[in-house]
mmCIF file of C-alpha atoms and ligand atoms in Angstrom:
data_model
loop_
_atom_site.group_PDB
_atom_site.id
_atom_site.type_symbol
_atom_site.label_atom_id
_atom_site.label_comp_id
_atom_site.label_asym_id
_atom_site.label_seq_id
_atom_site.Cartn_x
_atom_site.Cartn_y
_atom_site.Cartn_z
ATOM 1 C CA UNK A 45 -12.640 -19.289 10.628
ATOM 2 C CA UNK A 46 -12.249 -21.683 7.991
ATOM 3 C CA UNK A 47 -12.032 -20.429 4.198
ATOM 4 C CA UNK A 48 -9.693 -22.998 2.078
ATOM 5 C CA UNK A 49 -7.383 -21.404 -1.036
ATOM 6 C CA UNK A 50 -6.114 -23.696 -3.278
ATOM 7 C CA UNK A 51 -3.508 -22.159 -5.784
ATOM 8 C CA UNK A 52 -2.039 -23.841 -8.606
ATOM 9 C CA UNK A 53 -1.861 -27.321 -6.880
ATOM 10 C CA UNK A 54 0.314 -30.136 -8.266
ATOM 11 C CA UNK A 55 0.988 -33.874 -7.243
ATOM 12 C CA UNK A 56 2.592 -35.893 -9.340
ATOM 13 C CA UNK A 57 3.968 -39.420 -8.182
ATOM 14 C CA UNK A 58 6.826 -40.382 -10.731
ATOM 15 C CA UNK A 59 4.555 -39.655 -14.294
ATOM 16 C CA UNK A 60 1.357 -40.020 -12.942
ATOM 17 C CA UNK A 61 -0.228 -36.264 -12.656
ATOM 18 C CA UNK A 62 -3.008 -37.138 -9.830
ATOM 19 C CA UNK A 63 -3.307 -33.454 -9.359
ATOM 20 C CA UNK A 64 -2.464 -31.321 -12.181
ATOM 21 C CA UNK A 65 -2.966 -27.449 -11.402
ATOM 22 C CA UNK A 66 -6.209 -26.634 -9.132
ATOM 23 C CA UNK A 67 -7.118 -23.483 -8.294
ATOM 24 C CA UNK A 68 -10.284 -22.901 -6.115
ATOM 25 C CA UNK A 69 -11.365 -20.833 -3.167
ATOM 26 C CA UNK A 70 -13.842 -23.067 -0.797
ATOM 27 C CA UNK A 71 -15.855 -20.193 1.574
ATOM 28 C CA UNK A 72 -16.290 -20.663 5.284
ATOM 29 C CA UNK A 73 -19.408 -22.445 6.344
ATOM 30 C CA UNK A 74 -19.935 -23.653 2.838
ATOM 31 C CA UNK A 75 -20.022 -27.782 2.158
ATOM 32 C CA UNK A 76 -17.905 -27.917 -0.736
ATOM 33 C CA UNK A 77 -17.918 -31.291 -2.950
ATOM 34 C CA UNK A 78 -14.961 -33.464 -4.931
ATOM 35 C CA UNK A 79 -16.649 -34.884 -7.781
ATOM 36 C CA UNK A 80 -15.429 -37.097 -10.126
ATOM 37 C CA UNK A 81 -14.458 -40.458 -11.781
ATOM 38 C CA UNK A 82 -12.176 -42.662 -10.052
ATOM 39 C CA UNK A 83 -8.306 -41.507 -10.263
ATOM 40 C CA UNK A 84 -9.307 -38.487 -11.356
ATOM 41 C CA UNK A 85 -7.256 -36.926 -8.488
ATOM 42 C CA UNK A 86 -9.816 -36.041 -5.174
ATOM 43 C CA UNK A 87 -8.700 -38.491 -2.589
ATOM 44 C CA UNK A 88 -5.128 -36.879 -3.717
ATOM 45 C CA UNK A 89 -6.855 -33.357 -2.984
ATOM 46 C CA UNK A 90 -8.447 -33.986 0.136
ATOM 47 C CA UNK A 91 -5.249 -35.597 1.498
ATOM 48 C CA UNK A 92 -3.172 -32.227 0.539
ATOM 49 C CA UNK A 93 -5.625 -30.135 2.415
ATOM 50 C CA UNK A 94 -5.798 -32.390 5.369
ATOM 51 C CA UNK A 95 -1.462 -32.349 5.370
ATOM 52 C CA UNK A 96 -1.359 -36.136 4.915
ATOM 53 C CA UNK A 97 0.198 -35.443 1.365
ATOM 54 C CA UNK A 98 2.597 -32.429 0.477
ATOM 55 C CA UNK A 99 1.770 -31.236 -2.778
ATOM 56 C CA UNK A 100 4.336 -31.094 -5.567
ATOM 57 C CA UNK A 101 3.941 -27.674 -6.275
ATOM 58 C CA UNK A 102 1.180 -24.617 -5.390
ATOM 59 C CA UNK A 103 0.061 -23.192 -2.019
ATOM 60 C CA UNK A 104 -3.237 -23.894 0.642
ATOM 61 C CA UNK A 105 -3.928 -21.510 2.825
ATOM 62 C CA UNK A 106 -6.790 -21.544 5.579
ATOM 63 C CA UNK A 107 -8.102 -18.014 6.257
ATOM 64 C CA UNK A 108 -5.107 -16.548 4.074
ATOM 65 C CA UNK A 109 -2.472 -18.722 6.614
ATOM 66 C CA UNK A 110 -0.245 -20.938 4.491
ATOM 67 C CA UNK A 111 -0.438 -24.333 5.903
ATOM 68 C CA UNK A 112 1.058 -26.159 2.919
ATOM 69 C CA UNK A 113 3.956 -27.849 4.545
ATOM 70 C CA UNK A 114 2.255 -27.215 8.288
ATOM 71 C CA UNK A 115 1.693 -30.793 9.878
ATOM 72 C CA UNK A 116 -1.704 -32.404 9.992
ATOM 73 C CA UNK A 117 -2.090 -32.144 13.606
ATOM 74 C CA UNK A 118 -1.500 -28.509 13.581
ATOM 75 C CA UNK A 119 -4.121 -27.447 10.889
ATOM 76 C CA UNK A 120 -7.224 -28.846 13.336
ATOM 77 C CA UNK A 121 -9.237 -29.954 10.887
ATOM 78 C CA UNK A 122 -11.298 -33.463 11.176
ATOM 79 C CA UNK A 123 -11.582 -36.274 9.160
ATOM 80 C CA UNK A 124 -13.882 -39.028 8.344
ATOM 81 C CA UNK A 125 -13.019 -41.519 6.169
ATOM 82 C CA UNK A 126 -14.858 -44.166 4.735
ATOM 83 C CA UNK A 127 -14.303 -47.389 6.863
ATOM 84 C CA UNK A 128 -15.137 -45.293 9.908
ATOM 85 C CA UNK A 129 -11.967 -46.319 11.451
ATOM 86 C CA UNK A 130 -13.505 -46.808 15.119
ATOM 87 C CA UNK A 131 -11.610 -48.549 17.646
ATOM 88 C CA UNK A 132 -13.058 -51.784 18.147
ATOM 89 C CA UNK A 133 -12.203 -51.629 21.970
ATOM 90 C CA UNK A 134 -13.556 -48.614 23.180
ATOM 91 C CA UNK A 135 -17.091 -47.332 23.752
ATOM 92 C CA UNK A 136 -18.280 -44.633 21.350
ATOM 93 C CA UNK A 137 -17.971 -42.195 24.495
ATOM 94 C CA UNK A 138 -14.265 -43.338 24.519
ATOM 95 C CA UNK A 139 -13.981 -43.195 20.690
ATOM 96 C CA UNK A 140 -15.250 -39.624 20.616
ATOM 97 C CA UNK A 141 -13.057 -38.631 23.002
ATOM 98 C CA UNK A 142 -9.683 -39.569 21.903
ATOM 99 C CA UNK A 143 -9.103 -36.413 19.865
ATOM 100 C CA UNK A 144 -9.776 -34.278 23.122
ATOM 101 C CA UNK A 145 -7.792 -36.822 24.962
ATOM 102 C CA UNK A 146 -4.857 -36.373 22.665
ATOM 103 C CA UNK A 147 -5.449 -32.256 23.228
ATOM 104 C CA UNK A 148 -4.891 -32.931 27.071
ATOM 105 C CA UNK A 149 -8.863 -31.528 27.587
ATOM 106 C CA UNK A 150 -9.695 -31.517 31.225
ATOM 107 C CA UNK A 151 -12.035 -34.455 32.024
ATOM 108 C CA UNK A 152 -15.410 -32.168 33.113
ATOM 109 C CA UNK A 153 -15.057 -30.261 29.757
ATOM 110 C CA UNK A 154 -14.155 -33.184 27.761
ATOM 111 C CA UNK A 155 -17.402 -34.695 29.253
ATOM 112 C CA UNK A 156 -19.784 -31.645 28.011
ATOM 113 C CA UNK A 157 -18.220 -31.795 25.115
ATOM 114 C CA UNK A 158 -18.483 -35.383 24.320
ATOM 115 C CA UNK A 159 -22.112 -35.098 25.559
ATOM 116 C CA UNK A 160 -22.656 -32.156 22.670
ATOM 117 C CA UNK A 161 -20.881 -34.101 19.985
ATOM 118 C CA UNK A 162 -23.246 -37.198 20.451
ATOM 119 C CA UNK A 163 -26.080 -34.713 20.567
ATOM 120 C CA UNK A 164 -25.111 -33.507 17.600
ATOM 121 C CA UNK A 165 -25.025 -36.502 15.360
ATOM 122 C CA UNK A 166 -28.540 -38.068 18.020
ATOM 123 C CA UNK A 167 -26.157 -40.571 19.914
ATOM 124 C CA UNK A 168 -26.401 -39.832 23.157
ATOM 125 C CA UNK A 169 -28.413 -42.719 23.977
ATOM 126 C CA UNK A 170 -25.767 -44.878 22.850
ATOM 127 C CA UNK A 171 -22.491 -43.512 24.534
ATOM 128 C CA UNK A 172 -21.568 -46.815 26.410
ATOM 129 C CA UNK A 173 -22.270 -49.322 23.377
ATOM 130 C CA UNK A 174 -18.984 -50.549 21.578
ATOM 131 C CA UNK A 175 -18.852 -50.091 17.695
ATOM 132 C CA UNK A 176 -19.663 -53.767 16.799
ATOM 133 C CA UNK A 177 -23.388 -52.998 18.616
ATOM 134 C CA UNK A 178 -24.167 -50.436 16.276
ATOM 135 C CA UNK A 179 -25.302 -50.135 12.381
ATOM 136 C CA UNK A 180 -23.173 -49.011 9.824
ATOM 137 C CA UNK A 181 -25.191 -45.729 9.774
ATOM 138 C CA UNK A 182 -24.633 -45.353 13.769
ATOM 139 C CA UNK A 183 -21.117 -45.571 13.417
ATOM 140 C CA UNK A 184 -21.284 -43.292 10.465
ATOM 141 C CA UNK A 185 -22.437 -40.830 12.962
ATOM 142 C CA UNK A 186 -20.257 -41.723 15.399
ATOM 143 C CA UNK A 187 -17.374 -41.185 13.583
ATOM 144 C CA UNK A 188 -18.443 -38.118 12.843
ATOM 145 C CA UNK A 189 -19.374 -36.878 16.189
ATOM 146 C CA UNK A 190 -15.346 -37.978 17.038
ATOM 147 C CA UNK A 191 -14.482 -35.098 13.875
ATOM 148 C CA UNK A 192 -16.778 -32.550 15.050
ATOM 149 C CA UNK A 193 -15.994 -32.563 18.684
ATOM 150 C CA UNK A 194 -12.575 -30.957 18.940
ATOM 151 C CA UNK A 195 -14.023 -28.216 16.950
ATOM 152 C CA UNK A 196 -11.748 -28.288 13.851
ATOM 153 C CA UNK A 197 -12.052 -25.299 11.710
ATOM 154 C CA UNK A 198 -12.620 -27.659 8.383
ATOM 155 C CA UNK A 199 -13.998 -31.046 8.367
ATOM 156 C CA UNK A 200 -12.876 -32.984 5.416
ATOM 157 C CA UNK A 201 -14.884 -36.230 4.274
ATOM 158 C CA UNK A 202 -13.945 -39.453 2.200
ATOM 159 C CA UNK A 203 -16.523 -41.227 0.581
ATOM 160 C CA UNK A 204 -18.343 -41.179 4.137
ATOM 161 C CA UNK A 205 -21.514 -43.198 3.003
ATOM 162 C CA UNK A 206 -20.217 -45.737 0.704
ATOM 163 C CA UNK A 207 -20.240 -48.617 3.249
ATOM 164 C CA UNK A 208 -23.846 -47.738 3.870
ATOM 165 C CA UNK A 209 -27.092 -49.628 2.316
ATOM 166 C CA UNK A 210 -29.309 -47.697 0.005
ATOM 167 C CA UNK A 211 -31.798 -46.793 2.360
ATOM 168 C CA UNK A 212 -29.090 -45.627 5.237
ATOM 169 C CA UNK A 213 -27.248 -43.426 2.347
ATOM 170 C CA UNK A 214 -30.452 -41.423 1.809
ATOM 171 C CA UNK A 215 -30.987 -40.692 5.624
ATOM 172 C CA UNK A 216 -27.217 -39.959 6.393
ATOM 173 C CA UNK A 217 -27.432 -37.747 3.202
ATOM 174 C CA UNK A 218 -29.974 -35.054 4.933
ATOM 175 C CA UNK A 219 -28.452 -35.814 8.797
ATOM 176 C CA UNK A 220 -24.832 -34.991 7.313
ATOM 177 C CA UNK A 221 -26.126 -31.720 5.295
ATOM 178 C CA UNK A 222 -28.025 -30.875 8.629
ATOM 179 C CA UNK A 223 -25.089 -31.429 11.112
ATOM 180 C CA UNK A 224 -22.836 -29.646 8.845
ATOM 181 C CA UNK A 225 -25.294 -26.281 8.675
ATOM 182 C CA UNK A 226 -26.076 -26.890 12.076
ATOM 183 C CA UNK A 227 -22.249 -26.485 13.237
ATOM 184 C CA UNK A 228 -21.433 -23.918 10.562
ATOM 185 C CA UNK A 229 -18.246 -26.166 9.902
ATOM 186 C CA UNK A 230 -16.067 -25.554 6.690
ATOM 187 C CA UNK A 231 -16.679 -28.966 5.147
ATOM 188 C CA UNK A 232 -14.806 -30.567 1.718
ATOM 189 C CA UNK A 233 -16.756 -33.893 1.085
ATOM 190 C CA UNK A 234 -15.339 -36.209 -1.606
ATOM 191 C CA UNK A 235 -17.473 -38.915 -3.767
ATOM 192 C CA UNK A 236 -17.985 -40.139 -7.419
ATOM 193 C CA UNK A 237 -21.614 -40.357 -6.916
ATOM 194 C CA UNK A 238 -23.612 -37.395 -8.262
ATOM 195 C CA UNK A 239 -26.658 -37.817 -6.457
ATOM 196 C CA UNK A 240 -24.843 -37.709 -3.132
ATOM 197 C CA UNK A 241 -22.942 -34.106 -4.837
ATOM 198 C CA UNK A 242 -26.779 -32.936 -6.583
ATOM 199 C CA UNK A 243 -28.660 -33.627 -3.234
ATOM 200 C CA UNK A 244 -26.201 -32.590 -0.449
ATOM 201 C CA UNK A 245 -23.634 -29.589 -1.576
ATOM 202 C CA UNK A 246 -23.656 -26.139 -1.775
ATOM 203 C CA UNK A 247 -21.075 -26.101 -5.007
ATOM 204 C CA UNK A 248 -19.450 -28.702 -6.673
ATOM 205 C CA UNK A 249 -15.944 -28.547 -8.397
ATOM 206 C CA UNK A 250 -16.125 -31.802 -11.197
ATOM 207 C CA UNK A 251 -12.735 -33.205 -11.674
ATOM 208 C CA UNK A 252 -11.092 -35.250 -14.359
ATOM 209 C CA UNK A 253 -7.389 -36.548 -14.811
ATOM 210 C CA UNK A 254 -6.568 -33.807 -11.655
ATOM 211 C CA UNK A 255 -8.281 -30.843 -13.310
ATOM 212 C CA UNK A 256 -11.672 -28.886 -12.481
ATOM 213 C CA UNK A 257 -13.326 -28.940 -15.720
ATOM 214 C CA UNK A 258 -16.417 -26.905 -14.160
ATOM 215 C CA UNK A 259 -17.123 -25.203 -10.367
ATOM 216 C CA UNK A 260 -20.648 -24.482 -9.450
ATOM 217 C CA UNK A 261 -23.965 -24.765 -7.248
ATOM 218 C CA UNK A 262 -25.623 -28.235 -7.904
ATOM 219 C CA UNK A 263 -28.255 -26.776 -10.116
ATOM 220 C CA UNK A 264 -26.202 -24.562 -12.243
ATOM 221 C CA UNK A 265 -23.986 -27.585 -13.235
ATOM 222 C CA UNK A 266 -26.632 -30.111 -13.871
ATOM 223 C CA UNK A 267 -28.981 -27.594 -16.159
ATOM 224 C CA UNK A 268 -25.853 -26.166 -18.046
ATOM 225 C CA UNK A 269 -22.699 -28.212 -18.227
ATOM 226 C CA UNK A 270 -20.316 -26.691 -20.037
ATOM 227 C CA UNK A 271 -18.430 -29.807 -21.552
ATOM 228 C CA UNK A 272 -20.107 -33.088 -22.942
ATOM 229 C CA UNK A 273 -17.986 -34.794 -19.588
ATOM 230 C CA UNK A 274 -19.862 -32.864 -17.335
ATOM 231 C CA UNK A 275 -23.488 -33.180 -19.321
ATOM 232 C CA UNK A 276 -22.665 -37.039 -18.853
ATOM 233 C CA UNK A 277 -21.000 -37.327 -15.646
ATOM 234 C CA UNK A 278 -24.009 -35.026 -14.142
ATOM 235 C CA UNK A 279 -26.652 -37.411 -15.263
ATOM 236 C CA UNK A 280 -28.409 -38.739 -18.161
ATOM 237 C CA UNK A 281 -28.476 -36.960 -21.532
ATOM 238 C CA UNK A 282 -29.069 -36.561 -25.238
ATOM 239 C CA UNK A 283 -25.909 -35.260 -27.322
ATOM 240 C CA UNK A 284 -26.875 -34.036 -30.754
ATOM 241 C CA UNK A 285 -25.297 -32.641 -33.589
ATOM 242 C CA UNK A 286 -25.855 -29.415 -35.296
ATOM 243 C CA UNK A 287 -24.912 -26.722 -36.868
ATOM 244 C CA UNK A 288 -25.366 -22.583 -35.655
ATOM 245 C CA UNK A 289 -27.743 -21.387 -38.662
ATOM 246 C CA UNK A 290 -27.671 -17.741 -37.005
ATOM 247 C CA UNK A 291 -27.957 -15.643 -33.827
ATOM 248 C CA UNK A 292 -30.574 -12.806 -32.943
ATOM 249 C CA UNK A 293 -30.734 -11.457 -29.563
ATOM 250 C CA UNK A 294 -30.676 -14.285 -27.033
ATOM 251 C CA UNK A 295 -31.694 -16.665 -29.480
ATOM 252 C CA UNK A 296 -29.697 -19.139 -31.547
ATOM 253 C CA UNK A 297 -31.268 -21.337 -34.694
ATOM 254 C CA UNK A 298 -29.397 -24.281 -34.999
ATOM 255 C CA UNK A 299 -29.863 -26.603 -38.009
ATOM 256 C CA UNK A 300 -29.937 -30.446 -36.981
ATOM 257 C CA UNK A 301 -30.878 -33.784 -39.172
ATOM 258 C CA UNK A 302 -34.307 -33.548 -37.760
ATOM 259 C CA UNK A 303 -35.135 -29.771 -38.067
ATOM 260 C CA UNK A 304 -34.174 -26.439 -36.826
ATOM 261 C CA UNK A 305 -33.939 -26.142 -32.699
ATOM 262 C CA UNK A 306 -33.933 -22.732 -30.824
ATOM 263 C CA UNK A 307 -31.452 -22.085 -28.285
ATOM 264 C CA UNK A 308 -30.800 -19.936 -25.804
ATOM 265 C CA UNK A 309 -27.899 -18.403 -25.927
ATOM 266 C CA UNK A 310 -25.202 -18.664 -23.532
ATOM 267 C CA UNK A 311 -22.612 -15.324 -24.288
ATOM 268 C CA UNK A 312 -20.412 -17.579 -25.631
ATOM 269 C CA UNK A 313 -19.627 -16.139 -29.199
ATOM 270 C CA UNK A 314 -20.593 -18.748 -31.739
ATOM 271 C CA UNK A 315 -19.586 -18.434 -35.786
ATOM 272 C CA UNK A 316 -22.532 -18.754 -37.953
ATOM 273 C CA UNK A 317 -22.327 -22.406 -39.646
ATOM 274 C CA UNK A 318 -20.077 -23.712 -36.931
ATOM 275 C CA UNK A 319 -20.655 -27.284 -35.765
ATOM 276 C CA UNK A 320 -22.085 -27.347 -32.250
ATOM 277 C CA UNK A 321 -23.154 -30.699 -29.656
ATOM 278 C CA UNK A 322 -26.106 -29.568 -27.713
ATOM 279 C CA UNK A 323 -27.261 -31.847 -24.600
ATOM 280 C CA UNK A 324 -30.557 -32.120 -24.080
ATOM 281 C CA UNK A 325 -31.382 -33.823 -20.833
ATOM 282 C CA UNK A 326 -34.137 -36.660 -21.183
ATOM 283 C CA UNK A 327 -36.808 -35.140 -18.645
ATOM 284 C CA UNK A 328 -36.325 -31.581 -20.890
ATOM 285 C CA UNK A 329 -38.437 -33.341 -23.557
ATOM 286 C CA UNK A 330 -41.983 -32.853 -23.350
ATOM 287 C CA UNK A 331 -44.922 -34.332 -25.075
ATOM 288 C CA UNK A 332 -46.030 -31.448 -27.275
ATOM 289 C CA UNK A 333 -49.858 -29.803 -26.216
ATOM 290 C CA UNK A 334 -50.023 -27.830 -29.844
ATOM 291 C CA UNK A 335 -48.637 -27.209 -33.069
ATOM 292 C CA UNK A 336 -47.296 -23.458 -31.909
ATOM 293 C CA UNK A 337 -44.836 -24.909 -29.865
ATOM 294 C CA UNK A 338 -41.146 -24.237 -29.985
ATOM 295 C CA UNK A 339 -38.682 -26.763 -30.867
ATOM 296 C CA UNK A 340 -41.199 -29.816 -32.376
ATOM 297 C CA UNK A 341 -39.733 -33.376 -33.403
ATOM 298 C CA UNK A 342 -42.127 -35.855 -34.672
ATOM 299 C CA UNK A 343 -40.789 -39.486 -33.677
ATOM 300 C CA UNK A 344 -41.691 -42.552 -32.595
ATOM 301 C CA UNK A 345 -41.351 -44.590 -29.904
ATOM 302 C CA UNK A 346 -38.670 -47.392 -30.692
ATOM 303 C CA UNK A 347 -38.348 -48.480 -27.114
ATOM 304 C CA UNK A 348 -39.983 -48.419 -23.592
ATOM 305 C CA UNK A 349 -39.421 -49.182 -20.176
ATOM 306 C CA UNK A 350 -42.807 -48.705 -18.127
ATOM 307 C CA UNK A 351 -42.333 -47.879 -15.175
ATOM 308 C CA UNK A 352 -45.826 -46.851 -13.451
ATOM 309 C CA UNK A 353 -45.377 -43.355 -12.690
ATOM 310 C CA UNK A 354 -42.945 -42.598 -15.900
ATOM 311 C CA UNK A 355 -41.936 -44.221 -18.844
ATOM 312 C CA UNK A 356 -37.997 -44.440 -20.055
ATOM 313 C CA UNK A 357 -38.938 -43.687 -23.885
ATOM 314 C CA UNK A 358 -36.170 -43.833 -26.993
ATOM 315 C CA UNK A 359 -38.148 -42.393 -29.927
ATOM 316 C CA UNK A 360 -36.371 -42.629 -33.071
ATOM 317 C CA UNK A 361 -37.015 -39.118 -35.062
ATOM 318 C CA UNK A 362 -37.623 -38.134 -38.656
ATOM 319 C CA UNK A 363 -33.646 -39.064 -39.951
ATOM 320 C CA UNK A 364 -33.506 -42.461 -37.781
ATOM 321 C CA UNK A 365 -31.333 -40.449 -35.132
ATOM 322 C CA UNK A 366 -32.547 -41.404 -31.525
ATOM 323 C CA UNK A 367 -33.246 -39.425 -28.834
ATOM 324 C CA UNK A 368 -34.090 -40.493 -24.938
ATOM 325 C CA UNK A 369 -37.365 -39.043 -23.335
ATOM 326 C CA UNK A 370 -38.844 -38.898 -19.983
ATOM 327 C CA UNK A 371 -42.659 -39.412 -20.178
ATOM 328 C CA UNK A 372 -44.207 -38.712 -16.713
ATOM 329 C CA UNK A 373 -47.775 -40.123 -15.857
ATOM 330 C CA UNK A 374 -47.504 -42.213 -19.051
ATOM 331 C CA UNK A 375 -50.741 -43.172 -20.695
ATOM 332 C CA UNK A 376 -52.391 -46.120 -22.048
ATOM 333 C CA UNK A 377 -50.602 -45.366 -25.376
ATOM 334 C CA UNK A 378 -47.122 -48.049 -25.679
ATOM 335 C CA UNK A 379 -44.363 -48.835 -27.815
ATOM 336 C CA UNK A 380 -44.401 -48.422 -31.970
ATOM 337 C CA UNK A 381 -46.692 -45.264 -31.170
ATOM 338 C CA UNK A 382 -45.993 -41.788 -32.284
ATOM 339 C CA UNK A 383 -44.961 -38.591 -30.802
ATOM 340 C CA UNK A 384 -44.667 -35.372 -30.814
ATOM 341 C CA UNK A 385 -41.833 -33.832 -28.774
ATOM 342 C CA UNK A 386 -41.193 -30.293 -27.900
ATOM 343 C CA UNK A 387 -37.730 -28.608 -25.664
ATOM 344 C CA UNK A 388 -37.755 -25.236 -24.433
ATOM 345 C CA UNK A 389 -34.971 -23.146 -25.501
ATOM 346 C CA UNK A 390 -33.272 -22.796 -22.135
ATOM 347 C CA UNK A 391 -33.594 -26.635 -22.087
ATOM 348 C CA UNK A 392 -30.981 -26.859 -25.157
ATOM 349 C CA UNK A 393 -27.457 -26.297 -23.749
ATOM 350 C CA UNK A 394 -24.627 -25.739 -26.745
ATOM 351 C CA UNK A 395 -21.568 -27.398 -25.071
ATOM 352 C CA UNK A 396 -18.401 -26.098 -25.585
ATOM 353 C CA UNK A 397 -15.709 -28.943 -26.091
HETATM 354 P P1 ATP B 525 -11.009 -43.135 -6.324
HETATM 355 O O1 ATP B 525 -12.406 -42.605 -6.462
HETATM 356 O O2 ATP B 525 -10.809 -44.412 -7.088
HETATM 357 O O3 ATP B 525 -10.538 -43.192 -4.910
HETATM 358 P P2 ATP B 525 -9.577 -40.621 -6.777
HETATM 359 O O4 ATP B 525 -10.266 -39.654 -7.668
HETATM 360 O O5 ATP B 525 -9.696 -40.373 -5.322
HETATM 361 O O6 ATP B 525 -10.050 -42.100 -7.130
HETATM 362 P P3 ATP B 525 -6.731 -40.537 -6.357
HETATM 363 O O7 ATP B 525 -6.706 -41.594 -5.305
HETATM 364 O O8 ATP B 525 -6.582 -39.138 -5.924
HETATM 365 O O9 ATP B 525 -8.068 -40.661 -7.240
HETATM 366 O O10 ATP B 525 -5.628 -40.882 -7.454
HETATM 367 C C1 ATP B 525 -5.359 -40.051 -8.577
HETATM 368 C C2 ATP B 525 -4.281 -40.708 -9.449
HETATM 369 O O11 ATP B 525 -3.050 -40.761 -8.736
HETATM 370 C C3 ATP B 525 -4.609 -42.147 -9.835
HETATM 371 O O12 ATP B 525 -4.149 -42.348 -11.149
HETATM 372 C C4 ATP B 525 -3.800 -42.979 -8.843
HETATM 373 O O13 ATP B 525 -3.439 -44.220 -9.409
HETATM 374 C C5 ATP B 525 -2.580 -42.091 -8.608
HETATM 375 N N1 ATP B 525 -2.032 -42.249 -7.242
HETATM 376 C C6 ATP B 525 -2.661 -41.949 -6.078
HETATM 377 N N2 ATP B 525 -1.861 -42.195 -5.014
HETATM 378 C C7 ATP B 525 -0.691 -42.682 -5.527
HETATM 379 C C8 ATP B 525 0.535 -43.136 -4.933
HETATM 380 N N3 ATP B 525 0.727 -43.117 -3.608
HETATM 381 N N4 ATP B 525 1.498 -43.564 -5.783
HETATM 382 C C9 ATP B 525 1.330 -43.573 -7.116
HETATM 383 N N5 ATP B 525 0.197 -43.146 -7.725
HETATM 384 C C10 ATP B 525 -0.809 -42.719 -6.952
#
């Protein structure tokens, strides 16, 4: 149990679209990110799913049952928002067990299963503690355990790690990923960060102004973005400019102010001489090892940031255009001193906006 339909969704409060027409199918079992920019519309999303918000037009539907207009106590799904939102008062035993409480759960199963919860998220030693004796990343957990233990078929998450330190975001990162596989729960996770999306998800739907501009696994939307948003959003990148000198095969020659690049091509049908942006992704640069390489630029560095084990590199080219390159295991050799670059093919995406 637990596949999410979204068709044709719509919220608009007075002329403000914060959701303007998403369609997307999230599969059972699968952790399922919101990414995007602030008021580009997830919170909005999240809050339709979990029946705090009715949606303006379009339909959701858990395992084909329309629950657009159901309440959100009836669709049993949990929720974990970012301030936690533990009572202060009660003991996390007593915390996790107010949903099961609230479900009139016979006390010796509402034990077990408040025991399995805290198992779950590795809080059992810490049932009787109150929520002002525990980290940030403890309650994180503990808030979760109170979501996961009345079994909802979808957990839904808001921002759940941005009260968190550094550090504590990195652990709670793999523990949430693990608890989530572990339980085989549905789970929609919302956050603007990309690292969090990159690291943790199984697919990814990027939003802007309450549209999915592109749905995909992590890796599929960082190595080929389809838009210059999503290049940029995704990470760091080069854009440049060029212009499609011909096709043959899987291979496209595009003409740019510092020399012909190869492409790969993408099945996208492109019109010879048409102006193209390609992104080119800093670490895709490579310091060239001989003159048969693919794809050369001569340049030199303008600018560096050493950084031990890398160096953040802008070499300025041939035409005074500027690209950004990631130099791993950088050498004695510094600033003002030439390169020579080389990209793979597959490393040039053409975007398509
Ligand atoms: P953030 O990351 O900042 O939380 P978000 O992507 O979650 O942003 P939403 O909270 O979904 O964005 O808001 C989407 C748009 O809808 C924004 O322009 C916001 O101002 C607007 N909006 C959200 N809730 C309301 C409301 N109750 N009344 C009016 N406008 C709203």
């Amino acid at each position: 149990m637990g596949s999410i339909t979204l068709s044709n969704i719509h919220k608009s409060y007075g002329t403000t679209k914060a959701v303007d027409g998403v369609d997307l199918t999230i599969e059972q079992g699968e952790l399922f990110f919101l990414l995007g920019p602030s008021g580009c519309g997830k919170t909005t999303l999240l809050r339709m799913i979990a029946g705090f918000i009715d949606p303006t037009e379009g339909r959701i539907a858990f395992d084909g049952t329309d629950v657009t207009h159901m309440p959100p106590n009836r669709r049993n799904t949990g929720m974990v928002f970012q301030s936690y939102a533990l009572w202060p008062h009660m003991t996390v035993a007593e915390n996790v067990a107010y949903g099961l409480v609230l479900r009139k759960q016979p006390p010796a199963t509402r034990t077990a299963n408040i025991e399995a919860a805290l198992e779950m998220v590795q809080m059992e030693d810490y049932a009787q503690r109150k929520p002002n004796e525990l980290s940030g990343g403890q309650q994180q957990r503990v808030a979760l355990a109170r979501a996961l233990v009345v079994e909802p078929d979808v957990l839904l998450l808001d921002e759940p790690l941005s009260n968190l330190d550094a550090k504590l975001r990195l652990e709670m990162r793999v523990e949430i990923r693990r608890i989530c596989k572990k339980s085989g729960i549905t789970t929609v996770y919302v956050t603007h960060d990309q690292d969090e999306a990159l690291s943790m998800a199984d697919r990814i739907a990027v939003l802007k102004s309450g549209t999915v501009r592109q749905l995909g696994p992590p890796r599929e939307l960082y190595r080929r973005p389809a838009t210059r948003f999503v290049a940029e959003f995704l990470g760091e990148t080069n854009f440049i400019e060029s212009q499609v000198a011909s096709r043959k095969g899987d291979t496209v020659t595009l003409e740019t102010a510092s020399g012909p690049l190869q492409a790969a091509w993408d099945g996208v049908e492109l019109a010879d001489g048409a102006s193209v942006v390609c992104s080119v992704r800093p670490e895709a640069f490579r310091l060239a090892g001989s003159a048969d390489e693919v794809n050369l630029l001569d340049g030199t560095v303008a600018e560096q940031i050493f950084l031990g084990d890398q160096a953040q590199n802008v070499v300025e080219l041939r035409d005074g255009s500027t690209v950004r390159m990631l130099e791993l295991n950088p050498g004695d050799s510094s600033s003002k001193s030439s390169r020579r670059l080389c990209v793979d093919p597959e490393d040039i995406v053409i975007l398509h906006d």
